Amino acid sequence: MLVVLQLLLLLCVGSSVSQDLMTPNVNIIAELEKLKKMEEKIQTLQEKLDSVLINNEALKSLVQDSQNKLESFQKENEARKIAFSAGLLASGSGHTGPLNYQKTLVYKKVFTNIGNAYDSNTGIFTAPVKGVYYFRFYAHSHAGTKMAVILYKNDVHQCSVFSVKPVTNGNASNGVVLTLEPGDQVYTKLLDKTWVYDDQMSYTSFSGFLIFPLVNMELV
C-alpha cells in the first residue's frame, strides 16, 4: 500500500513539473512585450535620426552655397569701388611744355585713388575689372599759348580738348564713357609744341571712376 502511495506522489510531482515547463510564466511574457515595444521605439528613433542627418546635410550644403554667393557678392561689390582724381603738378602751380613730341601727362597731385588703379608714376589708369567707366579731363592754359590734350585708350585717340592762343586764360574739359577689359589703359597726352598750366585757381586734372562692372551680380 505504501509503495502505491509513493508511486502516486511521484506521478503527481512529475505531472506538476511537466505542466510548469509547458506553461510560460506570465511575467516573462510581459517583459517580452516590453522589449518588443522598446525595439519599435528604437526603430522609430533611428528613422527620425536618419531623417535629421539627411536634413542636416542638406542644410550644410545650403549654408555653404549661401556663403559662397555672399563672398562672391562681396568681391563684386568691392570691384565697384574704383575711382581716382589727380592734378597735374604736385606743387599745384607751374606749366608743362612745350615739347617736340607728344608727352604722356603724369598727374602727380593725387586727390583720391580708390582701388589704386591709377599710377601716379606713369599717369596711366589700368582697368582692374571688366566694366563701364567714366573719365573726365580738364586742361588750363594761359593767354597767348596753345594747349591741346588728348585722351587715349590703349594708344587709340578717344577725345581731346584744346585752346589756341586765347586772349586771356583758356580752359577746356571733356569726358567719355568707355567699356574696358581688365588691363586696358587710359591716359592723356599733351600735343607737341603746346602748354598746359596749373595754378591755385585751375588745375589741369584727370579723373575717372567705374560706373558698373560687367560681371554677374545676381544672387539666386
Coordinates of N, CA and C in Angstrom, one line a residue:
M1 N 0.8 -1.2 0.0 CA 0.0 0.0 0.0 C 0.9 1.2 0.0
L2 N 1.9 1.2 0.8 CA 2.8 2.4 0.9 C 3.5 2.6 -0.4
V3 N 3.8 1.5 -1.1 CA 4.5 1.7 -2.4 C 3.6 2.3 -3.4
V4 N 2.3 2.0 -3.3 CA 1.4 2.6 -4.2 C 1.2 4.0 -4.0
L5 N 1.2 4.4 -2.8 CA 1.1 5.9 -2.4 C 2.3 6.6 -2.9
Q6 N 3.5 6.1 -2.8 CA 4.7 6.7 -3.2 C 4.7 6.9 -4.8
L7 N 4.2 5.8 -5.4 CA 4.1 6.0 -6.9 C 3.1 7.0 -7.3
L8 N 2.0 7.1 -6.6 CA 1.0 8.2 -6.9 C 1.6 9.6 -6.6
L9 N 2.4 9.7 -5.5 CA 3.0 11.0 -5.3 C 4.0 11.4 -6.4
L10 N 4.8 10.4 -6.8 CA 5.8 10.7 -7.8 C 5.1 11.1 -9.1
L11 N 4.0 10.4 -9.4 CA 3.2 10.8 -10.6 C 2.7 12.2 -10.6
C12 N 2.2 12.6 -9.4 CA 1.6 13.9 -9.2 C 2.7 15.0 -9.4
V13 N 3.9 14.7 -8.7 CA 5.0 15.7 -8.8 C 5.5 15.9 -10.3
G14 N 5.6 14.7 -11.0 CA 6.0 14.8 -12.4 C 5.1 15.5 -13.3
S15 N 3.8 15.3 -13.0 CA 2.7 16.0 -13.7 C 2.8 17.5 -13.5
S16 N 3.1 17.9 -12.2 CA 3.1 19.3 -11.9 C 4.3 19.9 -12.6
V17 N 5.5 19.3 -12.6 CA 6.7 19.9 -13.2 C 6.5 20.0 -14.7
S18 N 5.9 18.9 -15.3 CA 5.6 19.0 -16.7 C 4.7 20.1 -17.1
Q19 N 3.7 20.4 -16.3 CA 2.8 21.5 -16.5 C 3.5 22.8 -16.4
D20 N 4.4 22.9 -15.5 CA 5.1 24.2 -15.3 C 6.0 24.5 -16.5
L21 N 6.6 23.4 -17.0 CA 7.5 23.6 -18.1 C 6.8 24.0 -19.4
M22 N 5.6 23.5 -19.5 CA 4.8 23.8 -20.8 C 4.0 25.1 -20.7
T23 N 3.8 25.6 -19.5 CA 3.1 26.9 -19.4 C 4.1 28.0 -19.1
P24 N 4.2 29.0 -20.0 CA 5.1 30.1 -19.8 C 4.7 31.0 -18.6
N25 N 5.7 31.5 -17.9 CA 5.5 32.4 -16.8 C 4.9 33.7 -17.3
V26 N 3.8 34.2 -16.7 CA 3.1 35.4 -17.1 C 4.1 36.6 -17.1
N27 N 5.0 36.8 -16.2 CA 5.9 37.9 -16.1 C 6.9 37.9 -17.3
I28 N 7.3 36.8 -17.7 CA 8.2 36.7 -18.9 C 7.5 37.2 -20.1
I29 N 6.3 36.9 -20.3 CA 5.5 37.3 -21.5 C 5.4 38.8 -21.5
A30 N 5.1 39.4 -20.3 CA 5.0 40.8 -20.2 C 6.3 41.5 -20.5
E31 N 7.5 41.0 -20.1 CA 8.8 41.5 -20.4 C 9.1 41.5 -21.8
L32 N 8.7 40.3 -22.4 CA 8.9 40.2 -23.9 C 8.1 41.3 -24.7
E33 N 6.9 41.5 -24.2 CA 6.1 42.6 -24.8 C 6.7 44.0 -24.7
K34 N 7.3 44.2 -23.5 CA 8.0 45.5 -23.3 C 9.2 45.6 -24.2
L35 N 10.0 44.5 -24.4 CA 11.1 44.5 -25.3 C 10.7 44.8 -26.7
K36 N 9.6 44.2 -27.1 CA 9.1 44.4 -28.4 C 8.7 45.9 -28.7
K37 N 8.0 46.5 -27.7 CA 7.7 47.9 -27.8 C 8.9 48.8 -27.8
M38 N 9.9 48.4 -27.0 CA 11.2 49.1 -27.0 C 11.9 49.1 -28.3
E39 N 11.9 47.9 -28.9 CA 12.5 47.8 -30.3 C 11.8 48.7 -31.3
E40 N 10.5 48.7 -31.2 CA 9.7 49.6 -32.1 C 10.0 51.0 -31.9
K41 N 10.2 51.4 -30.6 CA 10.5 52.8 -30.3 C 11.9 53.1 -30.9
I42 N 12.9 52.2 -30.7 CA 14.2 52.4 -31.2 C 14.2 52.5 -32.7
Q43 N 13.5 51.7 -33.3 CA 13.4 51.8 -34.8 C 12.8 53.1 -35.3
T44 N 11.8 53.6 -34.5 CA 11.2 54.9 -34.9 C 12.2 56.0 -34.6
L45 N 13.0 55.9 -33.5 CA 14.0 56.9 -33.3 C 15.1 56.9 -34.3
Q46 N 15.5 55.7 -34.7 CA 16.5 55.6 -35.7 C 16.1 56.2 -37.1
E47 N 14.8 56.0 -37.4 CA 14.3 56.6 -38.6 C 14.3 58.1 -38.5
K48 N 13.9 58.7 -37.4 CA 13.9 60.1 -37.2 C 15.4 60.6 -37.2
L49 N 16.3 59.9 -36.6 CA 17.7 60.3 -36.6 C 18.2 60.3 -38.1
D50 N 17.9 59.3 -38.8 CA 18.4 59.3 -40.2 C 17.8 60.5 -41.0
S51 N 16.5 60.8 -40.7 CA 15.9 62.0 -41.4 C 16.6 63.3 -41.0
V52 N 16.9 63.4 -39.7 CA 17.6 64.6 -39.2 C 19.0 64.7 -39.9
L53 N 19.7 63.6 -40.0 CA 21.0 63.6 -40.6 C 21.0 64.0 -42.1
I54 N 20.0 63.5 -42.8 CA 19.8 63.9 -44.2 C 19.5 65.4 -44.3
N55 N 18.6 65.8 -43.4 CA 18.2 67.3 -43.5 C 19.4 68.1 -43.1
N56 N 20.2 67.6 -42.2 CA 21.4 68.4 -41.7 C 22.4 68.5 -42.9
E57 N 22.6 67.5 -43.6 CA 23.5 67.5 -44.8 C 23.0 68.5 -45.8
A58 N 21.7 68.5 -46.0 CA 21.1 69.4 -47.0 C 21.2 70.9 -46.5
L59 N 21.1 71.1 -45.2 CA 21.2 72.4 -44.6 C 22.7 72.9 -44.7
K60 N 23.6 72.0 -44.5 CA 25.0 72.3 -44.6 C 25.3 72.8 -46.0
S61 N 24.8 72.0 -47.0 CA 25.0 72.4 -48.4 C 24.4 73.7 -48.7
L62 N 23.2 74.0 -48.2 CA 22.5 75.3 -48.4 C 23.3 76.4 -47.8
V63 N 23.8 76.2 -46.6 CA 24.6 77.2 -45.9 C 25.9 77.5 -46.7
Q64 N 26.6 76.5 -47.1 CA 27.8 76.7 -47.9 C 27.5 77.4 -49.2
D65 N 26.5 77.0 -49.9 CA 26.1 77.7 -51.1 C 25.8 79.2 -50.9
S66 N 25.1 79.5 -49.8 CA 24.8 80.9 -49.5 C 26.1 81.6 -49.1
Q67 N 27.0 81.0 -48.4 CA 28.2 81.6 -48.0 C 29.1 81.9 -49.3
N68 N 29.1 81.0 -50.2 CA 29.8 81.2 -51.5 C 29.3 82.4 -52.2
K69 N 27.9 82.5 -52.3 CA 27.3 83.5 -53.0 C 27.5 84.9 -52.4
L70 N 27.5 84.9 -51.0 CA 27.8 86.1 -50.3 C 29.2 86.6 -50.5
E71 N 30.2 85.7 -50.5 CA 31.6 86.0 -50.7 C 31.7 86.6 -52.2
S72 N 31.1 85.9 -53.1 CA 31.1 86.4 -54.5 C 30.5 87.8 -54.6
F73 N 29.4 88.0 -53.9 CA 28.8 89.3 -54.0 C 29.7 90.4 -53.3
Q74 N 30.4 90.0 -52.2 CA 31.2 91.0 -51.6 C 32.4 91.4 -52.5
K75 N 33.0 90.3 -53.2 CA 34.1 90.6 -54.1 C 33.6 91.5 -55.2
E76 N 32.4 91.3 -55.8 CA 31.9 92.1 -56.8 C 31.6 93.5 -56.4
N77 N 31.1 93.6 -55.1 CA 30.8 94.9 -54.6 C 32.1 95.7 -54.4
E78 N 33.2 95.0 -53.9 CA 34.5 95.7 -53.8 C 35.0 96.1 -55.1
A79 N 34.7 95.4 -56.2 CA 35.1 95.7 -57.5 C 34.5 97.0 -58.0
R80 N 33.4 97.4 -57.4 CA 32.7 98.7 -57.8 C 33.5 99.9 -57.3
K81 N 34.3 99.7 -56.2 CA 35.0 100.8 -55.6 C 36.3 101.2 -56.3
I82 N 36.1 101.8 -57.5 CA 37.3 102.2 -58.2 C 37.0 103.7 -58.7
A83 N 37.9 104.6 -58.2 CA 37.7 106.0 -58.6 C 39.1 106.7 -58.3
F84 N 39.4 107.7 -59.1 CA 40.6 108.5 -58.9 C 40.4 109.9 -59.4
S85 N 41.2 110.8 -58.8 CA 41.2 112.2 -59.2 C 42.6 112.7 -58.9
A86 N 43.2 113.4 -59.9 CA 44.5 113.9 -59.7 C 44.8 115.2 -60.5
G87 N 45.6 116.1 -59.9 CA 46.0 117.3 -60.6 C 47.4 117.1 -61.1
L88 N 47.7 117.9 -62.1 CA 49.0 117.6 -62.9 C 50.2 117.8 -62.1
L89 N 50.4 118.9 -61.5 CA 51.7 119.2 -60.8 C 51.5 119.0 -59.3
A90 N 52.4 118.3 -58.7 CA 52.4 118.1 -57.2 C 52.5 119.5 -56.5
S91 N 53.2 120.4 -57.0 CA 53.4 121.7 -56.4 C 52.1 122.5 -56.5
G92 N 51.2 122.2 -57.4 CA 50.0 123.0 -57.6 C 50.1 124.2 -58.5
S93 N 51.3 124.5 -59.0 CA 51.4 125.6 -59.9 C 52.6 125.4 -60.8
G94 N 52.6 126.0 -62.0 CA 53.6 125.8 -63.0 C 53.1 125.4 -64.3
H95 N 53.9 125.1 -65.2 CA 53.5 124.7 -66.5 C 54.2 123.5 -67.0
T96 N 53.6 122.8 -68.0 CA 54.3 121.7 -68.7 C 54.3 121.9 -70.2
G97 N 55.4 121.8 -70.8 CA 55.6 122.0 -72.3 C 56.3 123.4 -72.5
P98 N 56.5 123.7 -73.7 CA 56.2 122.9 -74.9 C 57.3 122.0 -75.2
L99 N 57.0 120.8 -75.9 CA 58.0 119.8 -76.2 C 57.8 119.5 -77.7
N100 N 58.8 118.8 -78.3 CA 58.8 118.5 -79.7 C 58.2 117.1 -79.9
Y101 N 57.5 116.6 -78.9 CA 56.8 115.3 -79.1 C 55.6 115.2 -78.2
Q102 N 54.7 114.3 -78.4 CA 53.6 114.1 -77.5 C 54.1 113.5 -76.2
K103 N 53.6 114.1 -75.1 CA 54.1 113.6 -73.8 C 52.9 113.1 -73.0
T104 N 53.0 111.9 -72.5 CA 52.0 111.4 -71.6 C 52.0 112.2 -70.3
L105 N 50.9 112.8 -69.9 CA 50.8 113.6 -68.7 C 50.8 112.7 -67.5
V106 N 51.6 113.0 -66.6 CA 51.7 112.3 -65.3 C 51.1 113.2 -64.2
Y107 N 50.0 112.9 -63.7 CA 49.3 113.7 -62.7 C 49.8 113.3 -61.4
K108 N 50.5 114.2 -60.8 CA 51.3 113.9 -59.5 C 50.5 114.2 -58.3
K109 N 49.6 115.2 -58.4 CA 48.8 115.6 -57.2 C 47.6 114.8 -57.0
V110 N 47.7 113.6 -56.4 CA 46.6 112.7 -56.3 C 45.6 113.1 -55.1
F111 N 44.4 113.3 -55.5 CA 43.4 113.7 -54.5 C 42.7 112.4 -53.9
T112 N 42.5 111.5 -54.8 CA 41.9 110.2 -54.3 C 42.3 109.1 -55.4
N113 N 42.4 107.9 -54.9 CA 42.8 106.8 -55.7 C 42.2 105.5 -55.2
I114 N 40.9 105.4 -55.1 CA 40.3 104.2 -54.5 C 40.4 103.0 -55.5
G115 N 41.0 102.0 -55.0 CA 41.3 100.8 -55.8 C 42.7 100.8 -56.4
N116 N 43.4 101.9 -56.3 CA 44.8 102.0 -56.8 C 44.9 101.6 -58.2
A117 N 44.0 102.0 -59.1 CA 44.1 101.6 -60.5 C 44.8 102.7 -61.3
Y118 N 45.0 103.9 -60.7 CA 45.7 105.0 -61.3 C 47.2 105.0 -60.8
D119 N 48.1 105.0 -61.7 CA 49.6 105.0 -61.3 C 50.1 106.4 -61.4
S120 N 50.4 107.0 -60.3 CA 50.9 108.4 -60.3 C 52.4 108.5 -60.8
N121 N 53.0 107.4 -61.0 CA 54.4 107.4 -61.6 C 54.4 107.4 -63.1
T122 N 53.3 106.9 -63.7 CA 53.2 106.8 -65.2 C 52.1 107.7 -65.8
G123 N 51.1 108.1 -64.9 CA 50.0 108.8 -65.4 C 48.9 107.9 -66.1
I124 N 49.1 106.6 -65.9 CA 48.2 105.7 -66.6 C 47.2 105.0 -65.7
F125 N 45.9 105.0 -66.1 CA 44.9 104.2 -65.4 C 44.8 102.9 -66.1
T126 N 44.9 101.8 -65.3 CA 44.8 100.4 -65.8 C 43.5 99.8 -65.2
A127 N 42.6 99.4 -66.1 CA 41.3 98.8 -65.6 C 41.6 97.5 -64.8
P128 N 41.2 97.4 -63.6 CA 41.3 96.1 -62.9 C 40.3 95.1 -63.2
V129 N 39.1 95.5 -63.6 CA 38.0 94.6 -63.9 C 37.3 95.1 -65.2
K130 N 36.6 94.1 -65.8 CA 35.8 94.5 -67.0 C 34.6 95.3 -66.5
G131 N 34.4 96.4 -67.2 CA 33.2 97.3 -66.8 C 33.1 98.5 -67.7
V132 N 32.1 99.3 -67.3 CA 31.9 100.6 -68.0 C 32.4 101.7 -67.1
Y133 N 33.3 102.5 -67.6 CA 34.0 103.6 -66.8 C 33.7 105.0 -67.4
Y134 N 33.8 105.9 -66.5 CA 33.6 107.3 -67.0 C 34.9 108.1 -66.7
F135 N 35.4 108.8 -67.7 CA 36.7 109.6 -67.5 C 36.4 111.0 -67.9
R136 N 37.1 111.9 -67.1 CA 37.0 113.4 -67.4 C 38.4 114.0 -67.2
F137 N 38.7 114.9 -68.1 CA 40.0 115.6 -68.0 C 39.8 117.1 -68.3
Y138 N 40.6 117.9 -67.6 CA 40.4 119.3 -67.7 C 41.8 119.9 -67.9
A139 N 41.9 120.8 -68.8 CA 43.2 121.5 -69.1 C 43.1 123.0 -69.0
H140 N 44.1 123.6 -68.5 CA 44.2 125.0 -68.3 C 45.3 125.6 -69.1
S141 N 45.0 126.7 -69.7 CA 46.1 127.4 -70.5 C 46.1 128.9 -70.2
H142 N 47.2 129.5 -70.4 CA 47.4 131.0 -70.2 C 47.3 131.7 -71.5
A143 N 47.1 133.0 -71.3 CA 46.9 133.9 -72.5 C 48.1 133.8 -73.5
G144 N 47.9 133.7 -74.8 CA 48.9 133.7 -75.8 C 49.6 132.4 -76.0
T145 N 49.1 131.3 -75.3 CA 49.7 130.0 -75.5 C 48.7 129.0 -76.2
K146 N 49.3 128.0 -76.8 CA 48.4 126.9 -77.4 C 48.4 125.7 -76.4
M147 N 47.2 125.1 -76.3 CA 47.0 124.0 -75.5 C 46.2 122.9 -76.2
A148 N 46.7 121.7 -76.1 CA 45.9 120.6 -76.7 C 46.3 119.3 -75.9
V149 N 45.2 118.7 -75.4 CA 45.4 117.4 -74.6 C 44.5 116.4 -75.2
I150 N 45.0 115.2 -75.4 CA 44.2 114.1 -76.0 C 44.1 112.9 -75.0
L151 N 42.9 112.3 -74.9 CA 42.8 111.1 -74.1 C 42.8 109.9 -75.0
Y152 N 43.6 108.9 -74.5 CA 43.8 107.7 -75.3 C 43.3 106.5 -74.5
K153 N 42.9 105.5 -75.2 CA 42.6 104.1 -74.7 C 43.5 103.2 -75.5
N154 N 44.5 102.6 -74.8 CA 45.4 101.7 -75.5 C 45.9 102.3 -76.8
D155 N 46.4 103.5 -76.7 CA 47.0 104.2 -77.9 C 46.0 104.6 -79.0
V156 N 44.7 104.5 -78.7 CA 43.7 104.9 -79.6 C 43.1 106.2 -79.1
H157 N 43.1 107.2 -80.0 CA 42.6 108.6 -79.7 C 41.1 108.4 -79.4
Q158 N 40.6 109.0 -78.2 CA 39.2 108.9 -77.9 C 38.6 110.3 -78.0
C159 N 39.2 111.3 -77.4 CA 38.6 112.7 -77.4 C 39.7 113.6 -77.0
S160 N 39.5 114.9 -77.1 CA 40.5 115.9 -76.8 C 39.9 117.2 -76.4
V161 N 40.8 118.1 -75.9 CA 40.5 119.5 -75.6 C 41.6 120.3 -76.1
F162 N 41.3 121.6 -76.5 CA 42.3 122.5 -77.0 C 41.9 123.9 -76.8
S163 N 42.9 124.8 -76.8 CA 42.7 126.2 -76.8 C 43.9 126.8 -77.6
V164 N 43.6 127.7 -78.6 CA 44.6 128.2 -79.5 C 44.8 129.7 -79.2
K165 N 45.9 130.0 -78.5 CA 46.3 131.4 -78.2 C 45.1 132.2 -77.7
P166 N 44.5 131.9 -76.5 CA 43.4 132.7 -76.0 C 44.0 134.1 -75.6
V167 N 43.1 135.1 -75.7 CA 43.5 136.5 -75.2 C 43.7 136.5 -73.7
T168 N 42.8 135.8 -73.0 CA 43.0 135.6 -71.6 C 43.2 134.1 -71.3
N169 N 43.2 133.7 -70.0 CA 43.4 132.3 -69.7 C 42.3 131.5 -70.4
G170 N 42.7 130.3 -70.9 CA 41.7 129.4 -71.5 C 41.6 128.1 -70.8
N171 N 40.4 127.6 -70.7 CA 40.1 126.3 -70.0 C 39.2 125.4 -70.9
A172 N 39.5 124.2 -70.9 CA 38.6 123.2 -71.6 C 38.5 121.9 -70.9
S173 N 37.4 121.3 -71.1 CA 37.1 120.0 -70.4 C 36.4 119.1 -71.3
N174 N 36.6 117.8 -71.1 CA 35.9 116.8 -71.9 C 35.8 115.5 -71.1
G175 N 34.8 114.7 -71.5 CA 34.6 113.4 -70.8 C 34.2 112.3 -71.8
V176 N 34.3 111.1 -71.3 CA 34.0 110.0 -72.2 C 33.6 108.8 -71.3
V177 N 32.7 108.0 -71.8 CA 32.3 106.7 -71.2 C 32.9 105.6 -72.1
L178 N 33.7 104.7 -71.4 CA 34.4 103.6 -72.1 C 34.1 102.3 -71.5
T179 N 34.0 101.3 -72.3 CA 33.9 99.9 -71.8 C 35.3 99.3 -71.9
L180 N 35.8 98.9 -70.7 CA 37.2 98.4 -70.6 C 37.2 96.9 -70.2
E181 N 38.2 96.3 -70.7 CA 38.6 94.9 -70.3 C 39.7 95.0 -69.2
P182 N 39.9 94.0 -68.4 CA 41.0 94.1 -67.4 C 42.3 94.3 -68.2
G183 N 43.1 95.2 -67.7 CA 44.4 95.5 -68.3 C 44.4 96.6 -69.4
D184 N 43.2 97.1 -69.8 CA 43.1 98.2 -70.7 C 43.6 99.5 -70.0
Q185 N 44.3 100.3 -70.8 CA 44.9 101.5 -70.2 C 44.3 102.8 -70.8
V186 N 44.1 103.8 -69.9 CA 43.6 105.1 -70.3 C 44.5 106.1 -69.7
Y187 N 44.8 107.1 -70.6 CA 45.8 108.2 -70.1 C 45.6 109.4 -71.1
T188 N 46.2 110.5 -70.8 CA 46.2 111.7 -71.6 C 47.6 112.0 -72.1
K189 N 47.6 112.7 -73.2 CA 48.9 113.2 -73.7 C 48.8 114.7 -74.1
L190 N 49.9 115.4 -73.9 CA 50.0 116.8 -74.3 C 50.5 116.8 -75.7
L191 N 49.8 117.5 -76.6 CA 50.3 117.6 -78.0 C 51.6 118.3 -78.1
D192 N 52.4 118.0 -79.0 CA 53.7 118.6 -79.2 C 53.5 120.1 -79.5
K193 N 54.5 120.9 -79.0 CA 54.5 122.4 -79.1 C 53.3 123.1 -78.5
T194 N 52.8 122.5 -77.4 CA 51.7 123.1 -76.7 C 52.0 123.1 -75.2
W195 N 51.2 123.9 -74.4 CA 51.4 124.1 -73.0 C 50.2 123.7 -72.2
V196 N 50.4 123.3 -71.0 CA 49.3 123.3 -70.0 C 49.8 123.9 -68.7
Y197 N 48.9 124.4 -67.9 CA 49.3 125.1 -66.7 C 48.5 124.6 -65.5
D198 N 49.1 124.8 -64.4 CA 48.4 124.6 -63.1 C 48.6 125.8 -62.3
D199 N 47.6 126.3 -61.7 CA 47.7 127.3 -60.7 C 46.6 127.1 -59.6
Q200 N 46.7 127.9 -58.6 CA 45.8 127.7 -57.4 C 44.3 127.8 -57.7
M201 N 44.0 128.4 -58.9 CA 42.6 128.6 -59.2 C 42.1 127.5 -60.2
S202 N 43.0 127.0 -61.0 CA 42.6 126.0 -62.0 C 43.7 124.9 -62.2
Y203 N 43.4 123.7 -61.8 CA 44.3 122.6 -62.1 C 44.0 122.0 -63.4
T204 N 45.1 121.6 -64.1 CA 45.0 120.6 -65.2 C 44.8 119.3 -64.5
S205 N 43.7 118.6 -64.8 CA 43.4 117.4 -64.0 C 42.8 116.2 -64.8
F206 N 42.8 115.1 -64.2 CA 42.4 113.8 -64.8 C 41.7 113.0 -63.7
S207 N 40.5 112.5 -64.1 CA 39.7 111.7 -63.1 C 38.9 110.6 -63.8
G208 N 38.4 109.7 -63.0 CA 37.6 108.6 -63.6 C 37.1 107.7 -62.5
F209 N 36.1 107.0 -62.9 CA 35.5 106.0 -61.9 C 34.8 104.9 -62.7
L210 N 34.6 103.8 -62.0 CA 33.8 102.7 -62.5 C 32.3 102.9 -62.3
I211 N 31.6 103.0 -63.4 CA 30.1 103.1 -63.3 C 29.5 101.8 -62.8
F212 N 29.8 100.7 -63.5 CA 29.4 99.4 -63.0 C 30.2 98.3 -63.7
P213 N 30.5 97.3 -63.0 CA 31.3 96.2 -63.5 C 30.4 95.3 -64.4
L214 N 31.0 94.7 -65.4 CA 30.2 93.8 -66.3 C 30.5 92.4 -65.9
V215 N 30.0 92.1 -64.7 CA 30.1 90.8 -64.1 C 28.7 90.4 -63.6
N216 N 28.5 89.1 -63.3 CA 27.2 88.6 -62.8 C 27.0 89.1 -61.4
M217 N 26.0 90.0 -61.2 CA 25.7 90.5 -59.8 C 24.5 89.8 -59.2
E218 N 24.0 88.8 -59.9 CA 22.7 88.2 -59.4 C 22.9 87.2 -58.3
L219 N 22.1 87.3 -57.3 CA 22.1 86.3 -56.2 C 20.8 85.5 -56.3
V220 N 21.0 84.2 -56.5 CA 19.8 83.4 -56.6 C 19.3 83.0 -55.3

